[in-house]
Short mmCIF file of C-alpha atoms in Angstrom, two decimals:
data_model
loop_
_atom_site.label_atom_id
_atom_site.label_comp_id
_atom_site.label_asym_id
_atom_site.label_seq_id
_atom_site.Cartn_x
_atom_site.Cartn_y
_atom_site.Cartn_z
CA MET A 1 34.55 -31.70 46.83
CA LEU A 2 34.83 -33.97 43.81
CA ASN A 3 37.99 -34.78 41.84
CA HIS A 4 37.57 -33.22 38.39
CA ALA A 5 40.70 -34.75 37.09
CA VAL A 6 38.90 -38.40 36.72
CA SER A 7 37.98 -39.58 33.22
CA ALA A 8 34.57 -38.48 31.87
CA PRO A 9 32.82 -41.87 32.11
CA GLN A 10 33.82 -41.96 36.00
CA ARG A 11 33.01 -38.49 36.54
CA TYR A 12 29.53 -38.76 35.28
CA TRP A 13 28.73 -42.32 36.61
CA SER A 14 29.52 -40.49 40.12
CA SER A 15 27.29 -37.67 39.26
CA THR A 16 24.29 -39.94 39.18
CA ASP A 17 25.43 -41.20 42.67
CA TYR A 18 26.64 -38.91 44.86
CA LEU A 19 24.57 -36.16 43.54
CA ALA A 20 21.39 -38.30 43.57
CA GLN A 21 22.14 -38.97 47.18
CA LEU A 22 22.13 -35.11 47.73
CA LEU A 23 19.05 -34.80 46.29
CA CYS A 24 17.58 -37.51 48.53
CA ASN A 25 18.76 -35.28 51.53
CA THR A 26 17.12 -32.19 49.80
CA SER A 27 13.77 -33.82 49.74
CA ARG A 28 13.45 -34.27 53.40
CA GLU A 29 15.22 -31.05 54.63
CA ALA A 30 14.98 -27.98 52.44
CA ASP A 31 18.09 -26.36 54.10
CA THR A 32 20.78 -28.97 52.13
CA TRP A 33 19.67 -27.21 48.64
CA PRO A 34 22.44 -25.05 48.60
CA GLN A 35 25.01 -27.50 49.49
CA PHE A 36 23.57 -29.69 46.27
CA LEU A 37 23.66 -26.70 44.10
CA GLU A 38 27.32 -25.63 45.01
CA GLN A 39 28.38 -29.59 44.48
CA PHE A 40 26.61 -29.74 41.16
CA ARG A 41 28.27 -26.46 40.07
CA GLN A 42 31.81 -27.93 41.20
CA HIS A 43 30.91 -31.46 39.49
CA PHE A 44 30.02 -29.93 36.02
CA ASN A 45 32.56 -27.03 36.21
CA LEU A 46 30.05 -24.25 36.25
CA ASN A 47 30.63 -20.46 36.91
CA ALA A 48 27.27 -20.25 38.53
CA CYS A 49 23.93 -21.97 38.63
CA HIS A 50 20.53 -20.88 39.78
CA LEU A 51 17.44 -23.02 40.83
CA ILE A 52 14.32 -20.73 40.18
CA LEU A 53 10.57 -21.38 40.84
CA VAL A 54 8.44 -18.96 38.71
CA ASN A 55 5.25 -18.31 37.68
CA ASN A 56 4.93 -18.12 33.82
CA ALA A 57 1.77 -16.33 34.15
CA THR A 58 2.60 -13.36 36.61
CA ASN A 59 6.40 -13.93 36.57
CA ALA A 60 5.99 -13.84 40.18
CA ILE A 61 9.32 -16.09 41.85
CA LEU A 62 8.51 -18.27 44.60
CA THR A 63 12.14 -19.75 45.13
CA HIS A 64 15.42 -18.43 44.16
CA LEU A 65 18.31 -20.34 44.99
CA HIS A 66 22.18 -20.19 43.74
CA ALA A 67 25.58 -21.34 44.01
CA GLY A 68 28.68 -19.69 42.60
CA LYS A 69 29.61 -16.18 41.41
CA LEU A 70 26.78 -13.77 41.22
CA ALA A 71 26.26 -11.02 38.64
CA THR A 72 27.52 -7.36 40.33
CA LYS A 73 24.69 -4.89 41.36
CA LYS A 74 25.20 -2.82 38.27
CA TYR A 75 24.44 -6.32 35.81
CA ALA A 76 21.93 -7.38 38.26
CA ASP A 77 19.87 -4.12 38.08
CA ALA A 78 20.77 -4.00 34.12
CA TYR A 79 19.01 -7.74 34.03
CA HIS A 80 15.72 -6.84 35.84
CA GLU A 81 15.33 -3.39 34.10
CA LYS A 82 16.05 -4.39 30.47
CA TYR A 83 17.51 -7.61 29.66
CA ARG A 84 15.21 -10.18 31.77
CA SER A 85 12.57 -10.29 28.54
CA GLN A 86 15.76 -10.94 26.09
CA ASP A 87 17.26 -13.87 28.12
CA MET A 88 16.64 -16.60 25.67
CA VAL A 89 18.04 -19.36 27.71
CA ILE A 90 15.69 -18.69 30.53
CA HIS A 91 12.44 -18.31 28.00
CA GLU A 92 13.31 -21.71 26.21
CA ALA A 93 13.45 -23.33 29.48
CA ARG A 94 10.08 -21.84 30.70
CA THR A 95 8.33 -22.52 27.75
CA SER A 96 9.77 -25.74 26.06
CA ALA A 97 7.80 -29.29 26.79
CA SER A 98 11.21 -31.18 27.10
CA ARG A 99 12.85 -32.00 30.34
CA LYS A 100 15.96 -31.98 29.14
CA PHE A 101 18.99 -29.94 29.36
CA PHE A 102 20.40 -28.15 26.60
CA ALA A 103 23.41 -25.45 26.23
CA THR A 104 24.15 -22.60 23.88
CA ASN A 105 26.91 -23.68 22.10
CA LEU A 106 25.05 -27.18 21.29
CA TRP A 107 21.73 -25.54 20.84
CA ASP A 108 20.12 -25.30 16.98
CA LYS A 109 19.24 -21.22 17.96
CA LYS A 110 22.99 -20.57 19.09
CA GLU A 111 23.69 -18.16 16.30
CA LEU A 112 20.40 -16.14 17.14
CA TYR A 113 21.78 -16.16 20.69
CA TYR A 114 25.45 -15.15 20.23
CA ASN A 115 23.93 -12.25 18.10
CA SER A 116 21.40 -10.97 20.63
CA SER A 117 21.83 -7.78 22.57
CA PHE A 118 21.49 -10.11 25.75
CA TYR A 119 24.82 -12.15 24.87
CA GLN A 120 26.49 -9.04 23.58
CA ASN A 121 25.59 -6.43 26.04
CA TRP A 122 25.23 -8.20 29.36
CA ALA A 123 26.70 -12.08 29.30
CA LEU A 124 29.75 -11.22 27.23
CA PRO A 125 30.89 -8.01 29.36
CA GLN A 126 31.07 -10.26 32.28
CA GLY A 127 32.84 -13.16 30.57
CA LEU A 128 30.11 -15.71 30.26
CA ILE A 129 30.74 -17.37 26.95
CA GLU A 130 27.85 -20.27 27.51
CA SER A 131 24.82 -21.09 29.18
CA GLY A 132 22.60 -23.92 30.07
CA ALA A 133 19.13 -24.74 31.37
CA ALA A 134 16.67 -27.15 31.79
CA CYS A 135 12.53 -27.02 33.14
CA ILE A 136 12.55 -29.68 35.72
CA PHE A 137 9.24 -29.81 36.11
CA ALA A 138 5.87 -28.10 35.57
CA GLU A 139 2.85 -27.47 37.85
CA ASN A 140 -0.25 -25.61 36.36
CA ASP A 141 1.74 -22.08 35.76
CA TRP A 142 4.69 -22.88 38.09
CA ARG A 143 7.90 -24.03 36.24
CA CYS A 144 11.03 -25.03 38.05
CA ILE A 145 13.94 -24.52 36.11
CA LEU A 146 17.68 -24.84 36.65
CA VAL A 147 20.28 -22.41 34.35
CA HIS A 148 23.86 -22.26 34.90
CA ASN A 149 26.88 -20.74 32.95
CA ARG A 150 30.47 -20.92 32.26
CA THR A 151 33.27 -18.41 31.61
CA LYS A 152 35.81 -18.77 28.68
CA ALA A 153 38.02 -20.30 31.58
CA GLN A 154 35.50 -23.18 32.37
CA GLY A 155 35.18 -23.54 28.28
CA LYS A 156 32.27 -24.78 26.40
CA TYR A 157 29.69 -27.62 27.31
CA ASP A 158 30.31 -31.04 25.61
CA LEU A 159 27.46 -33.90 25.10
CA ASP A 160 28.70 -35.59 28.17
CA ASP A 161 27.93 -32.66 30.35
CA ILE A 162 24.69 -32.43 29.10
CA ALA A 163 24.14 -36.33 29.31
CA GLY A 164 25.61 -36.12 32.94
CA MET A 165 22.81 -33.56 33.79
CA ASN A 166 19.97 -35.43 31.98
CA ASP A 167 20.96 -38.23 34.10
CA LEU A 168 20.01 -36.12 37.34
CA VAL A 169 16.76 -34.83 35.95
CA PRO A 170 14.27 -37.52 37.30
CA HIS A 171 16.23 -37.40 40.80
CA LEU A 172 16.03 -33.44 40.69
CA GLU A 173 12.07 -33.63 39.57
CA ARG A 174 11.14 -35.99 42.58
CA ALA A 175 13.27 -33.81 45.33
CA ILE A 176 11.99 -30.38 43.86
CA LYS A 177 8.37 -31.65 43.76
CA ALA A 178 8.77 -33.13 47.36
CA CYS A 179 9.85 -29.72 48.96
CA TYR A 180 7.10 -28.01 46.66
CA MET A 181 4.46 -30.05 48.03
CA ARG A 182 5.86 -29.62 51.58
CA ASP A 183 5.95 -25.80 51.37
CA GLN A 184 2.39 -25.95 50.06
CA LEU A 185 1.23 -27.64 53.00
CA ASN A 186 3.36 -25.49 55.58
CA GLN A 187 1.70 -22.53 53.65
CA HIS A 188 -1.77 -24.30 54.13
CA ASN A 189 -1.23 -24.92 57.65
CA THR A 190 0.10 -21.08 58.21
CA ARG A 191 -2.96 -19.78 56.28
CA THR A 192 -5.61 -22.28 58.36
CA ARG A 193 -3.84 -21.21 61.63
CA THR A 194 -4.10 -17.43 60.62
CA ILE A 195 -7.95 -17.87 59.60
CA LEU A 196 -8.40 -19.77 62.96
CA GLU A 197 -6.62 -17.19 65.10
CA GLY A 198 -9.57 -14.62 63.71
CA TYR A 199 -12.04 -16.57 65.84
CA ARG A 200 -12.68 -15.11 69.21
CA THR A 201 -13.78 -18.36 70.63
CA PRO A 202 -11.84 -21.83 71.15
CA VAL A 203 -12.08 -23.13 67.53
CA ALA A 204 -10.77 -26.59 66.04
CA ILE A 205 -11.15 -27.72 62.41
CA ILE A 206 -12.04 -31.65 62.06
CA THR A 207 -11.20 -33.32 58.92
CA GLU A 208 -13.53 -35.57 57.41
CA PHE A 209 -11.56 -38.67 58.60
CA GLY A 210 -12.27 -37.40 62.22
CA LYS A 211 -8.61 -36.00 62.84
CA VAL A 212 -7.93 -32.53 64.28
CA TRP A 213 -6.42 -30.55 61.53
CA GLY A 214 -5.98 -27.47 63.47
CA THR A 215 -6.62 -25.14 66.41
CA ASN A 216 -6.74 -21.72 67.50
CA ARG A 217 -4.70 -20.58 70.77
CA LEU A 218 -7.99 -20.00 72.67
CA MET A 219 -8.96 -23.98 71.70
CA GLU A 220 -5.17 -25.07 72.83
CA GLU A 221 -5.72 -23.16 76.20
CA LEU A 222 -8.84 -24.93 76.71
CA LEU A 223 -7.54 -28.35 76.21
CA GLN A 224 -4.75 -27.67 78.78
CA ASP A 225 -7.25 -26.28 81.29
CA GLU A 226 -10.35 -28.17 80.62
CA ASN A 227 -9.76 -31.72 82.13
CA SER A 228 -13.06 -33.06 80.21
CA LEU A 229 -11.52 -32.44 76.75
CA TYR A 230 -8.40 -33.75 75.35
CA ILE A 231 -6.81 -34.85 72.05
CA ARG A 232 -5.05 -38.34 71.92
CA ASP A 233 -3.98 -39.85 68.86
CA GLY A 234 -5.32 -36.84 67.03
CA ILE A 235 -8.87 -37.62 67.55
CA LEU A 236 -10.90 -34.93 69.96
CA ARG A 237 -12.25 -37.19 73.19
CA ALA A 238 -13.86 -36.51 76.35
CA GLN A 239 -13.84 -38.06 79.73
CA ILE A 240 -17.46 -38.10 80.10
CA PRO A 241 -18.47 -41.72 79.35
CA GLY A 242 -20.55 -41.67 76.04
CA THR A 243 -19.40 -38.40 75.19
CA ASP A 244 -16.64 -39.81 72.51
CA ARG A 245 -19.40 -41.34 70.63
CA ALA A 246 -21.50 -38.32 70.63
CA ILE A 247 -18.77 -36.32 69.25
CA THR A 248 -18.14 -38.57 66.57
CA THR A 249 -21.94 -38.72 65.58
CA ALA A 250 -22.33 -34.94 65.73
CA ILE A 251 -19.09 -34.77 63.28
CA MET A 252 -20.67 -37.34 60.70
CA ASN A 253 -24.04 -35.59 60.93
CA SER A 254 -22.75 -32.28 60.55
CA ALA A 255 -20.46 -32.93 57.82
CA ASN A 256 -23.13 -34.56 55.76
CA LYS A 257 -25.68 -31.66 56.39
CA ASP A 258 -26.70 -29.80 53.37
CA ALA A 259 -28.99 -27.09 55.01
CA LEU A 260 -27.65 -23.65 56.15
CA PRO A 261 -25.48 -24.46 59.06
CA ALA A 262 -27.24 -25.24 62.11
CA PRO A 263 -24.79 -26.68 64.27
CA MET A 264 -24.94 -30.22 66.26
CA PHE A 265 -24.23 -29.66 70.18
CA VAL A 266 -22.61 -31.82 72.57
CA ASP A 267 -22.17 -31.10 76.13
CA VAL A 268 -18.52 -32.37 77.27
CA SER A 269 -18.96 -30.70 80.93
CA GLU A 270 -21.41 -28.61 82.93
CA ASP A 271 -19.99 -25.41 81.47
CA ILE A 272 -18.70 -26.38 78.29
CA ARG A 273 -20.83 -27.06 75.09
CA LEU A 274 -19.34 -28.13 71.42
CA HIS A 275 -20.64 -26.85 68.50
CA PHE A 276 -20.10 -28.64 65.03
CA CYS A 277 -20.74 -27.00 61.95
CA GLY A 278 -20.31 -29.19 58.36
CA ILE A 279 -17.48 -27.70 56.10
CA ARG A 280 -18.72 -28.32 52.26
CA GLY A 281 -17.11 -28.16 49.30
CA LYS A 282 -17.54 -29.24 45.61
CA HIS A 283 -15.65 -31.66 43.25
CA ASN A 284 -17.00 -32.13 39.88
CA ASN A 285 -20.30 -30.27 40.59
CA LEU A 286 -20.91 -32.45 43.35
CA LYS A 287 -21.12 -31.42 47.02
CA THR A 288 -18.16 -33.06 49.19
CA ASN A 289 -17.68 -33.32 52.99
CA LYS A 290 -14.75 -31.43 53.74
CA GLY A 291 -14.58 -31.84 57.50
CA VAL A 292 -16.04 -30.02 60.53
CA LEU A 293 -15.46 -26.61 61.92
CA LEU A 294 -15.96 -27.22 65.95
CA PHE A 295 -16.21 -24.31 68.38
CA ALA A 296 -16.53 -24.35 72.02
CA ILE A 297 -18.77 -22.09 73.99
CA SER A 298 -19.37 -21.93 77.94
CA ARG A 299 -22.91 -22.34 78.54
CA ASN A 300 -22.64 -19.78 81.62
CA TYR A 301 -21.09 -17.25 79.31
CA ARG A 302 -22.56 -13.72 79.64
CA THR A 303 -21.54 -10.98 77.14
CA HIS A 304 -21.69 -7.68 78.20
CA VAL A 305 -23.22 -6.43 74.69
CA SER A 306 -26.50 -5.37 75.74
CA VAL A 307 -29.98 -6.30 73.31
CA GLU A 308 -30.30 -2.83 72.88
CA THR A 309 -26.69 -2.31 71.93
CA LEU A 310 -27.34 -5.09 69.00
CA MET A 311 -30.75 -3.62 68.03
CA GLY A 312 -28.57 -0.19 67.38
CA MET A 313 -26.00 -1.59 65.65
CA PHE A 314 -27.48 -3.86 63.38
CA SER A 315 -31.39 -2.85 63.26
CA LEU A 316 -32.28 -5.96 64.96
CA THR A 317 -35.90 -6.19 66.18
CA PRO A 318 -35.81 -7.05 70.13
CA SER A 319 -36.61 -10.74 69.52
CA GLU A 320 -33.79 -10.85 66.75
CA ALA A 321 -31.38 -9.70 69.32
CA ALA A 322 -32.75 -11.54 72.26
CA VAL A 323 -32.16 -14.80 69.72
CA CYS A 324 -28.60 -13.51 68.98
CA LYS A 325 -27.79 -13.39 72.67
CA TYR A 326 -29.13 -16.74 73.51
CA ILE A 327 -26.89 -18.01 70.57
CA LEU A 328 -23.93 -16.62 72.11
CA GLU A 329 -24.62 -18.46 75.35
CA GLY A 330 -24.19 -21.59 73.41
CA LYS A 331 -28.25 -22.54 73.68
CA GLU A 332 -29.97 -24.52 71.16
CA LEU A 333 -32.69 -23.48 69.01
CA ARG A 334 -35.22 -25.61 70.64
CA GLU A 335 -33.88 -24.04 74.17
CA ILE A 336 -34.43 -20.71 73.20
CA ALA A 337 -37.68 -21.61 71.82
CA GLU A 338 -38.68 -22.82 75.11
CA ILE A 339 -37.39 -19.90 76.98
CA ARG A 340 -39.59 -17.34 74.71
CA SER A 341 -42.70 -19.76 74.44
CA LYS A 342 -42.28 -19.64 70.54
CA SER A 343 -42.18 -22.26 68.04
CA VAL A 344 -38.53 -23.43 66.54
CA ASN A 345 -39.63 -22.04 63.49
CA THR A 346 -40.23 -18.76 64.52
CA ILE A 347 -36.56 -18.73 66.36
CA ARG A 348 -35.32 -20.10 63.21
CA GLU A 349 -36.84 -17.18 60.97
CA GLN A 350 -35.70 -14.57 63.52
CA LEU A 351 -32.16 -16.28 63.44
CA TYR A 352 -31.85 -15.84 59.62
CA GLN A 353 -33.41 -12.34 59.46
CA SER A 354 -30.25 -11.58 62.02
CA PHE A 355 -27.96 -13.21 59.77
CA LYS A 356 -29.19 -10.95 57.01
CA LYS A 357 -28.64 -7.73 58.86
CA THR A 358 -25.30 -8.92 60.49
CA GLY A 359 -23.83 -9.98 57.31
CA CYS A 360 -23.16 -13.52 58.88
CA SER A 361 -24.05 -16.66 56.94
CA SER A 362 -23.73 -19.34 59.80
CA GLN A 363 -24.02 -19.56 63.73
CA THR A 364 -20.46 -19.67 63.80
CA ALA A 365 -19.79 -16.47 62.16
CA LEU A 366 -22.30 -14.93 64.04
CA VAL A 367 -20.82 -16.01 67.41
CA ASN A 368 -17.54 -15.02 66.28
CA MET A 369 -18.89 -11.46 65.31
CA LEU A 370 -20.41 -11.19 68.73
CA THR A 371 -17.68 -11.93 70.59
CA SER A 372 -15.71 -9.39 68.94
CA ILE A 373 -17.99 -6.37 69.79
CA PRO A 374 -16.25 -3.91 72.44
CA VAL A 375 -17.83 -3.68 75.77
CA LEU A 376 -19.77 -0.09 75.16
CA ASP A 377 -22.22 -0.47 77.66
CA CYS A 378 -21.41 -1.34 81.40
#
């Protein structure tokens, strides 16, 4: 605990030293924020302080951390039901372009604040005589604000209080942004994993730099059980000589393919064939490479869903249903054409018609959809 009996210059020098060091810890470990807020509260002799990440457009609150005395349920309910829209301090922090702390008793709007219904009927009855706040950083519609208050016993804010808090703003901004970016990355990873788990086949995402970004459970199990395929240094590798180069080439070619996805294929064993499908995006209206979706299919796999079932479920012609079956078995269009004694263009047209009737937009989506069909005709 910091000693509040020291002189103001010494006290505020230590705030940019000790508290800044705590902020370095929070940028690495999110669970140290409560410790920082409590030390911040004690150091500046505050009743309570709140760190809030709020969306200005929707009022959605992503994060709300606090230290000190909280409002009772009665006043908390009243705030949310009636007084939140009247809170001039938080409104100022959310809308101001300044990244500096202000305090109500040093504010040019203090008379308006003191005469407000919020102050008279919500703050004063709780003994809260002053408040202060700052917007630490803004990112699109998101605002991160630090708001605090004092009771009569703690007294009014002075210029040294505000100067000491403002010394911490750059440190606060860096620490909060680091945590925000880490949280965004964690959320992105969670969303990616959730999407990948929706596939009924082993799936992985390979970045435009060749690194494995994410896998689903089935791919993890395949990598554990299949000796011919493994990940080393974040790169997907194969045991068969020359296959590593084939995988790298397939990733590059698939990522740069502009046409409707027609996956590249690489055989990594007698049973396992890898399909590579490019992931494309747009930047400044230009198509850009965002990586590759890879999924593994056993060449010996046979689905129990019959051609007749596929025809009945999706109004496919016998030829279209047969092509779907062969796609599910991991066969290329050229192989299907040879088996059915048709041209590759004919098989491609039948596949495109199957896409339209099944609602799929790629061979990847088609395989995932087919493997999710219950066994109805045994």
